Coordinates of C-alpha atoms and ligand atoms in Angstrom, one line a residue:
X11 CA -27.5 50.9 21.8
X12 CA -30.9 49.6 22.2
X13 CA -32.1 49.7 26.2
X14 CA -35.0 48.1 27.0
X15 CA -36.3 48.7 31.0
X16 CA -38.3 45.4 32.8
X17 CA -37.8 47.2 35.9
X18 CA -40.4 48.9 36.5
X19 CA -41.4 47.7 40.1
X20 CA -38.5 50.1 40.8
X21 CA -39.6 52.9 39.3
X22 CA -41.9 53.4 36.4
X23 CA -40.8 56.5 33.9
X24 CA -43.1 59.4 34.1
X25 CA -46.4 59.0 31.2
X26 CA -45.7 62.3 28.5
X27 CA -49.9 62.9 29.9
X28 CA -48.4 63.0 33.7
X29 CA -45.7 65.0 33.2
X30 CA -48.0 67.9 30.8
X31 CA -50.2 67.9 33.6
X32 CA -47.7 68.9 36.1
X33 CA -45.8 71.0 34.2
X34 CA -48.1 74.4 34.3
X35 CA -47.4 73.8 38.2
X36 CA -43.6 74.8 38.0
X37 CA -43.7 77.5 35.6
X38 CA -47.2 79.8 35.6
X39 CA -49.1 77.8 38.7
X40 CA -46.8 78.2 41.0
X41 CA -48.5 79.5 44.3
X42 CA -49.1 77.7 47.5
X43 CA -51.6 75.9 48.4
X44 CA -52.5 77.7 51.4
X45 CA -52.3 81.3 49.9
X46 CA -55.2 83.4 49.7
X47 CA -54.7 85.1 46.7
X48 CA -55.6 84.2 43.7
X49 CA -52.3 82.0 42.8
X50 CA -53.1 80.0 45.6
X51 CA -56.4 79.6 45.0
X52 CA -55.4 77.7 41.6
X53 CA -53.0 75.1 43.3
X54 CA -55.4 74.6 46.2
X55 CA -58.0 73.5 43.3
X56 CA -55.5 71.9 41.4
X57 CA -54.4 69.8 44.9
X58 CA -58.3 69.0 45.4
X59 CA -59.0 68.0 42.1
X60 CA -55.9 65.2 42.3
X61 CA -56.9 64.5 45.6
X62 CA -60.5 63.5 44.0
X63 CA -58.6 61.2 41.5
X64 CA -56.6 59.7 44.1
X65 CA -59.8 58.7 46.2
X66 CA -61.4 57.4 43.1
X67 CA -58.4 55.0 42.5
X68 CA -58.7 53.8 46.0
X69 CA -62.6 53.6 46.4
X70 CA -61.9 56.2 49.7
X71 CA -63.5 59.8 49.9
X72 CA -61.2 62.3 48.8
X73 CA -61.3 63.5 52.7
X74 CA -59.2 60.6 53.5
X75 CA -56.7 61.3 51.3
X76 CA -53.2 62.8 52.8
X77 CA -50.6 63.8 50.2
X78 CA -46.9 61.8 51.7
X79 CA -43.4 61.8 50.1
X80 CA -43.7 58.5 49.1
X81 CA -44.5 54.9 49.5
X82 CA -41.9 54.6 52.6
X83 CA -43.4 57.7 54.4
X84 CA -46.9 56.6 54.4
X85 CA -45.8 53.0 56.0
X86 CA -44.1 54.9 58.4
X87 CA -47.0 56.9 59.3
X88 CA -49.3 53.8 59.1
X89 CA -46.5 52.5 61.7
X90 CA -45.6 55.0 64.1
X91 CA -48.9 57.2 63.9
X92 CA -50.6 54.1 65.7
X93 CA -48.3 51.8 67.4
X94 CA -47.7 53.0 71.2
X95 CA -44.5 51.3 73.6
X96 CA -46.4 47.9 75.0
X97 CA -48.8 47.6 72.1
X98 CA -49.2 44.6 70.1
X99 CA -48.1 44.7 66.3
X100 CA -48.6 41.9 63.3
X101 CA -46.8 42.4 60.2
X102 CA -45.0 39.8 58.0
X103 CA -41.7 38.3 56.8
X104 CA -42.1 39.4 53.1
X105 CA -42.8 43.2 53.8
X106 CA -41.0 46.0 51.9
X107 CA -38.1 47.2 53.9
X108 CA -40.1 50.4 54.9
X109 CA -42.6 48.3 56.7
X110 CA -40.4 45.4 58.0
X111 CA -37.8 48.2 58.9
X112 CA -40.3 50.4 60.9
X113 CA -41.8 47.5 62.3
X114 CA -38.4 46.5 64.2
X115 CA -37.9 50.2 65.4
X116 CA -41.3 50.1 67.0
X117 CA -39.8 46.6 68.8
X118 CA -36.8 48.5 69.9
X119 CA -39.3 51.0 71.5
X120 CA -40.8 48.9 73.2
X121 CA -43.5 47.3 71.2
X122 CA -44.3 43.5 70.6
X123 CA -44.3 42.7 67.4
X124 CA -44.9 39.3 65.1
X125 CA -43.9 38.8 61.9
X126 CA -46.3 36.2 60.3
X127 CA -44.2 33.4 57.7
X128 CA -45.8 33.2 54.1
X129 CA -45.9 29.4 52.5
X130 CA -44.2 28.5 49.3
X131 CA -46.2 30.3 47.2
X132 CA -45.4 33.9 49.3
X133 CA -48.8 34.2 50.7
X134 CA -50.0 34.5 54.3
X135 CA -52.7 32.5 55.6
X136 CA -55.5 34.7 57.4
X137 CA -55.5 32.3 59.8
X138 CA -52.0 32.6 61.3
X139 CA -52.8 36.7 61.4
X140 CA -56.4 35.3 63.9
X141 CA -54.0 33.5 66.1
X142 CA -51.7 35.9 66.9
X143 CA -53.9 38.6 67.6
X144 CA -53.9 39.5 71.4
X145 CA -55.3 41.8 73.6
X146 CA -53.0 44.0 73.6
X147 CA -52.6 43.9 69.0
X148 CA -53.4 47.7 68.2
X149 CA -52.3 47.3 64.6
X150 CA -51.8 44.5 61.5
X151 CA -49.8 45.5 58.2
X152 CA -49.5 43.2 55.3
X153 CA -49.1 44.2 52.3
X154 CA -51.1 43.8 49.5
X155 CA -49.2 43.2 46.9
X156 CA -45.3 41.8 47.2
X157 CA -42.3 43.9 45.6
X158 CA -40.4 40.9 44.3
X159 CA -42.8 38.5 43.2
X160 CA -46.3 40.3 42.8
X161 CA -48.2 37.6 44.8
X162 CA -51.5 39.5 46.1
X163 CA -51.9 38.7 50.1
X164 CA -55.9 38.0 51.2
X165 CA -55.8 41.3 51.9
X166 CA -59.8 41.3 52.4
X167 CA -60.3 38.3 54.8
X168 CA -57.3 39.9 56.9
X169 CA -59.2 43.1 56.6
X170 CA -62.5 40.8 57.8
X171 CA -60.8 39.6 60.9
X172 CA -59.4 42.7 62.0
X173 CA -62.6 44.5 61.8
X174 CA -63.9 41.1 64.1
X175 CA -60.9 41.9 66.6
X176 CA -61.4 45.5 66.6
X177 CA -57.7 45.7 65.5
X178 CA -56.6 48.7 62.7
X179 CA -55.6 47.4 59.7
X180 CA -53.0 48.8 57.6
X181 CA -52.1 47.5 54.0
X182 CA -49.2 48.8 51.5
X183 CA -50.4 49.0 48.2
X184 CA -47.6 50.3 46.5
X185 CA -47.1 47.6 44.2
X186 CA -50.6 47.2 43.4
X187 CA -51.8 50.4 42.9
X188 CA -52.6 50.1 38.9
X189 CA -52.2 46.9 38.3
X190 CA -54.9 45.3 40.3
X191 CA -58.4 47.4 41.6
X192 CA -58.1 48.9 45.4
X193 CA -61.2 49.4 47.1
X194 CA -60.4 50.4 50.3
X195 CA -64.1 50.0 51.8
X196 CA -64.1 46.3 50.6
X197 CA -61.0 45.7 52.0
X198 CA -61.8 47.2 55.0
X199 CA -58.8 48.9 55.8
X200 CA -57.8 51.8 57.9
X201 CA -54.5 52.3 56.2
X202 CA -53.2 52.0 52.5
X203 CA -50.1 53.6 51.3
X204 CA -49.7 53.8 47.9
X205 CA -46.1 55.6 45.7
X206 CA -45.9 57.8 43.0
X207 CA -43.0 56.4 41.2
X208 CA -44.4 53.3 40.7
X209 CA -47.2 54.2 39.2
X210 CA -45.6 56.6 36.4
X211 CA -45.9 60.0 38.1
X212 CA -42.8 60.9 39.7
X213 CA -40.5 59.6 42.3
X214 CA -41.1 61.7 46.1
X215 CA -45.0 61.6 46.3
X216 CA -47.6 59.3 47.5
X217 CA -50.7 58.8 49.6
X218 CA -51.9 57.5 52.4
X219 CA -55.4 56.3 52.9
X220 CA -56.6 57.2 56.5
X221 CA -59.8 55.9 57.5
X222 CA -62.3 58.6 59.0
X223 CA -61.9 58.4 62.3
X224 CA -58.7 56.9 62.7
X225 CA -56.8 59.1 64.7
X226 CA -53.1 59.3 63.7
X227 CA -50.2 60.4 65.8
X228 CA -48.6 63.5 62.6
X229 CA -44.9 62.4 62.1
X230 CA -44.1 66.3 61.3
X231 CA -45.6 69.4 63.0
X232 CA -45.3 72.7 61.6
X233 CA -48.8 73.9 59.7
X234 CA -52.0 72.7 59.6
X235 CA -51.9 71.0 56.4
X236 CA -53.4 68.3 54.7
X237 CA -56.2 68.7 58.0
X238 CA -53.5 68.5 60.2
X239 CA -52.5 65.1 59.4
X240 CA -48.8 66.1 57.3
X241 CA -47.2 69.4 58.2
X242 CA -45.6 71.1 55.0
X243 CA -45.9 73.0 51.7
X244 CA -47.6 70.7 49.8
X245 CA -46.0 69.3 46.3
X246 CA -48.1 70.6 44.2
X247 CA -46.4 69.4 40.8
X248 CA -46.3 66.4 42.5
X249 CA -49.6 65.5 43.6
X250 CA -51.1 67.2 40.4
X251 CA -48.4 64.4 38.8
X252 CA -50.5 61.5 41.1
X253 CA -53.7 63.1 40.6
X254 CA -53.3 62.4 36.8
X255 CA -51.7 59.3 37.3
X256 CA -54.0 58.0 38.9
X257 CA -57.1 58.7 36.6
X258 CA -54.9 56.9 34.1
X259 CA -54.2 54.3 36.0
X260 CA -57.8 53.6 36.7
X261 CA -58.6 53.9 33.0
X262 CA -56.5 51.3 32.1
X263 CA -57.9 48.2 33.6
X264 CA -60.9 49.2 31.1
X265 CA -58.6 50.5 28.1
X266 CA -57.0 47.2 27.9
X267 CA -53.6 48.5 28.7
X268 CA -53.2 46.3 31.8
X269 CA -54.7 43.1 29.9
X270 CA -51.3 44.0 27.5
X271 CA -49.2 44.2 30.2
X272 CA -50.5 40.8 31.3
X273 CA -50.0 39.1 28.1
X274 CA -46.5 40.4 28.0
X275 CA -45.3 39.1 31.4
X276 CA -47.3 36.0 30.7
X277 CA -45.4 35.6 27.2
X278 CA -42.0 36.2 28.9
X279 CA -42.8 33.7 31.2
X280 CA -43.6 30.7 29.3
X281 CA -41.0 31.4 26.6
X282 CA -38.2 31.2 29.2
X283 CA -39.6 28.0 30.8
X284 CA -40.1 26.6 27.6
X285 CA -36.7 27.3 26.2
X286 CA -34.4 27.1 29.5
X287 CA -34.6 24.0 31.4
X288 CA -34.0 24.2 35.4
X289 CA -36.0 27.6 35.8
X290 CA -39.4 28.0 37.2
X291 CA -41.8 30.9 38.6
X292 CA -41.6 32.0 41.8
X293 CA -45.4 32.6 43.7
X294 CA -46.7 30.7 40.6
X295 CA -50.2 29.1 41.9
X296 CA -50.6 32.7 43.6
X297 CA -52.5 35.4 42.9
X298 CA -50.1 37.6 41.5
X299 CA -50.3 41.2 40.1
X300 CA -49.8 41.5 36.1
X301 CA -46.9 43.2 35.6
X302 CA -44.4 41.3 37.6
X303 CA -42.5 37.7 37.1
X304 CA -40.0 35.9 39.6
X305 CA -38.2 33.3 38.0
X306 CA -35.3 31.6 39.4
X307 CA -32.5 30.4 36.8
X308 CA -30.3 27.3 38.4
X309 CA -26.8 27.2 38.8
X310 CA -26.7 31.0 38.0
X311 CA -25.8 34.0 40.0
X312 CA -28.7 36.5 39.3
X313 CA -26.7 39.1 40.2
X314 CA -24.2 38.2 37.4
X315 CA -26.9 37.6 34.8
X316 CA -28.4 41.1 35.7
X317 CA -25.1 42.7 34.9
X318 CA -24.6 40.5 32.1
X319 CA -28.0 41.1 30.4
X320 CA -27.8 45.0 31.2
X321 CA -24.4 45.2 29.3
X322 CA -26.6 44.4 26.4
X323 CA -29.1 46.8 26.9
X324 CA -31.7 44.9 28.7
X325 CA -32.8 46.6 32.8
X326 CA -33.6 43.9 35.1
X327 CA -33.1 43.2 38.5
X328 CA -32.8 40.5 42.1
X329 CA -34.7 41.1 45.1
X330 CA -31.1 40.8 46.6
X331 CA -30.0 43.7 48.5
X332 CA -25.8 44.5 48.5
X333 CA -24.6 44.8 52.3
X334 CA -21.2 45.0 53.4
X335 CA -20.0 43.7 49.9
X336 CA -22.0 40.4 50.5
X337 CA -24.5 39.9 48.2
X338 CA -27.6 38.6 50.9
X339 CA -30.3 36.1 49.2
X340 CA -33.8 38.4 49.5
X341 CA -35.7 38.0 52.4
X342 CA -39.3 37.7 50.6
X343 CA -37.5 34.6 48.5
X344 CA -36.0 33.0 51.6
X345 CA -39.3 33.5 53.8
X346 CA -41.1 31.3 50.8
X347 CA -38.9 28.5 51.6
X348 CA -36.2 29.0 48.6
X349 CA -33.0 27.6 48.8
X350 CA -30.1 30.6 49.3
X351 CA -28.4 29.4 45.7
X352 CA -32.1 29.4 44.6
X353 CA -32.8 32.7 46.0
X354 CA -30.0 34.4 44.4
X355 CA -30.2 32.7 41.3
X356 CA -33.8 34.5 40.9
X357 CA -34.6 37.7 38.6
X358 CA -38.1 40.1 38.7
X359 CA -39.0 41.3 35.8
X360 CA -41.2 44.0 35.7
X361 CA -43.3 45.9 33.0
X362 CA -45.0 48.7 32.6
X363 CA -47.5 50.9 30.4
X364 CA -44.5 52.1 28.2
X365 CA -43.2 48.3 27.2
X366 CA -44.0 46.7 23.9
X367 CA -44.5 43.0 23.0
X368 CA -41.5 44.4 20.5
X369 CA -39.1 44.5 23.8
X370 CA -40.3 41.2 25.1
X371 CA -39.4 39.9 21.7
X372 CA -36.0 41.6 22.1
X373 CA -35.6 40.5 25.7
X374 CA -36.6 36.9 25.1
X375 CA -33.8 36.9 22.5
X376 CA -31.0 37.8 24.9
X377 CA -32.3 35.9 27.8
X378 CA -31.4 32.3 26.2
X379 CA -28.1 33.1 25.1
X380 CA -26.6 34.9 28.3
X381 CA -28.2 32.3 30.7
X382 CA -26.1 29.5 28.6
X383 CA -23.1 31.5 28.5
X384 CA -23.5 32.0 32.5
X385 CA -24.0 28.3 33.0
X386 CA -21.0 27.2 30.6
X387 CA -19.1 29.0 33.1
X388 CA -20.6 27.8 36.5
X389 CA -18.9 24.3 38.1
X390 CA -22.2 23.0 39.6
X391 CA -24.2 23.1 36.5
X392 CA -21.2 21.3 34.7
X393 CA -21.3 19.1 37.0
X394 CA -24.4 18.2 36.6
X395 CA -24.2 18.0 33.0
X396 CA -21.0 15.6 33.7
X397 CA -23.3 12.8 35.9
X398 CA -26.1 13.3 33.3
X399 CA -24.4 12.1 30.7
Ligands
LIG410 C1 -44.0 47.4 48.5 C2 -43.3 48.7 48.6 N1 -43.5 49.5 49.7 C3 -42.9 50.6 49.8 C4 -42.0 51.1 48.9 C5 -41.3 52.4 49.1 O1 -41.9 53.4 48.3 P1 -41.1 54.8 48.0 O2 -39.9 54.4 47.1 O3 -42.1 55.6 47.3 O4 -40.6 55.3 49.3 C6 -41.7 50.3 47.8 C7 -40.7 50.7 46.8 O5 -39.9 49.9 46.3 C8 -42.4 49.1 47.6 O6 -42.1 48.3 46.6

């Protein structure tokens, strides 16, 4: 059976390149990093030389580069390695769950914290970030780019003000990492985390940006590694995996293999406006990155359609998250003013460097068919159909 995967703001498959760069790094390469001998003179180099491909990606100096597990630890770090019990923090309602998450512990600790609203569109307005800075506010984290929809925050006016308010800034670029140019400096940030997996190295590694000078509390203590910052035996497949990543990932806003990824989500999403009526983009009239679409599908369960559409061999997915056997309408959609039905009657769709304008052709031909079926069987929408007519 044919699969095709449009989920690739969950993870992205590792690139064949990525995965024969690492490879020498489980088999002959296999020393650590902090050896003297020989064998761990290679991975130190080979650690350095990703680290330089990292920065590059980011527009930071490789110095300000630590090596994390992942997109989640570096927003902790960002979180905990700053905020202190009676300091002021600013985040927002539409974070990633490893932000919004951390952000709630630090209350619990004793921390205020604010969580900015978005508009319609999903974005924050810089201004509502300038009035609820304090004198106490020690940090602000907003992300760059949402999970769900891929609407871009004004990430650089919010980096503007908190420069002004002498205020660290902390931004997590996971989802925009590759898809959209990071420049740290013009940003102005003191924090960016960015995430492996989403970026086609593999799942378990990431980076976080640290500012020089920005002196951050280590979450683990052991050896001195990565200049103290991140205690641990550094993943050297791993970070050789991001390193690579990385270099490609810069490459392709030149090679034209983001512009292709563009004009497949765009594709996707005015075929299925076009051809099924009561849908429309969520974040549309935002900046948005170009890999991802929102669209919601009336009178539909997106859950249902996500099973449905996946029994025929196409990956997709909901923001919603499954607690307690209640399926909850996602937070980002809710915070943007949707409707709950709306909310959970809303797919992502996601692309990446491996999809073809052959499986959006493929995809566009399933999506039709299993939305009508859906909506033959919902009692709203044949309602609806009954007072039209
Ligand atoms: C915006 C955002 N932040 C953080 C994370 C967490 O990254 P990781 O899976 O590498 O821990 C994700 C993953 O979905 C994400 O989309």
């Amino acid at each position: 059976m044919r699969r095709v995967y449009f989920d690739n703001n969950a993870t992205t498959p590792v690139l064949p390149e990525v995965f024969e760069a690492m490879r020498p790094y489980f088999l002959e390469q296999f020393g650590n990093a902090s050896s003297i001998h020989h064998h761990g003179q290679e991975t130190r180099a080979a650690v350095e030389r990703a680290r330089e491909s990292v920065a590059a990606l980011v527009g930071a100096r490789p110095s300000e580069i630590v090596f994390t597990s992942g997109g989640t630890e570096g927003d902790n770090f960002a979180l905990f390695g700053l905020a202190r019990p009676g300091d002021h923090v600013i985040t927002s309602t539409i974070e990633h769950h490893a932000v919004l998450n951390s952000a709630k512990r630090l209350a619990e600790m004793g921390c205020e914290v604010t969580f900015i609203p978005v508009n319609g569109k999903g974005l924050v307005d810089p201004e509502d970030v300038r009035r609820a800075i304090r004198p106490n506010t020690r940090l602000i984290s907003i992300m760059f780019a949402n999970n769900e929809t891929g609407v871009v925050q004004p990430v650089e006016e919010i980096g503007k003000l908190a420069a002004e308010a002498d205020v660290y800034f902390h931004t997590d670029a996971v989802q925009a990492a590759g898809k959209v140019t990071i420049d740290a400096s013009r940003i102005g940030c003191d924090l960016l985390s960015i995430s492996g997996h989403k970026m086609h190295a593999p799942q378990g590694i990431g980076a976080l940006y640290v500012r020089k000078g920005t002196l951050l509390q280590p979450m683990l203590y052991g050896g001195s590694h990565e200049r103290a910052r991140r205690a641990g035996t550094e993943n050297v497949p791993g970070i050789v995996a991001l390193g690579k990543a990385a270099e490609l990932a810069k490459r392709g806003f030149d090679d034209g293999s983001i512009a292709k990824i563009a004009a497949m989500r765009d594709q996707i999403e005015r075929r299925v406006l076009e051809t099924i009526e009561a849908t429309a983009v969520n974040g549309s009239g935002a900046p948005r990155v170009p890999n991802t679409t929102n669209i919601y599908f009336d009178f539909i369960e997106g859950e249902a359609l996500v099973i449905a559409l996946d029994l025929k061999g196409l990956a997709v997915s909901t923001g919603a998250a499954c607690s307690s056997g209640a399926i909850e309408p996602s937070h980002v959609l809710t915070a943007m003013g949707l409707r709950a039905d709306r909310a959970r009657a809303s797919l992502r769709f996601s692309l990446g460097k491996q999809n073809t304008p052959d499986e959006v052709e493929f995809a566009l031909a399933l999506i039709p068919p299993t939305v009508a079926r859906l909506r033959e069987l919902s009692p709203v929408y044949n309602k609806r159909q009954a007072i039209n007519y």
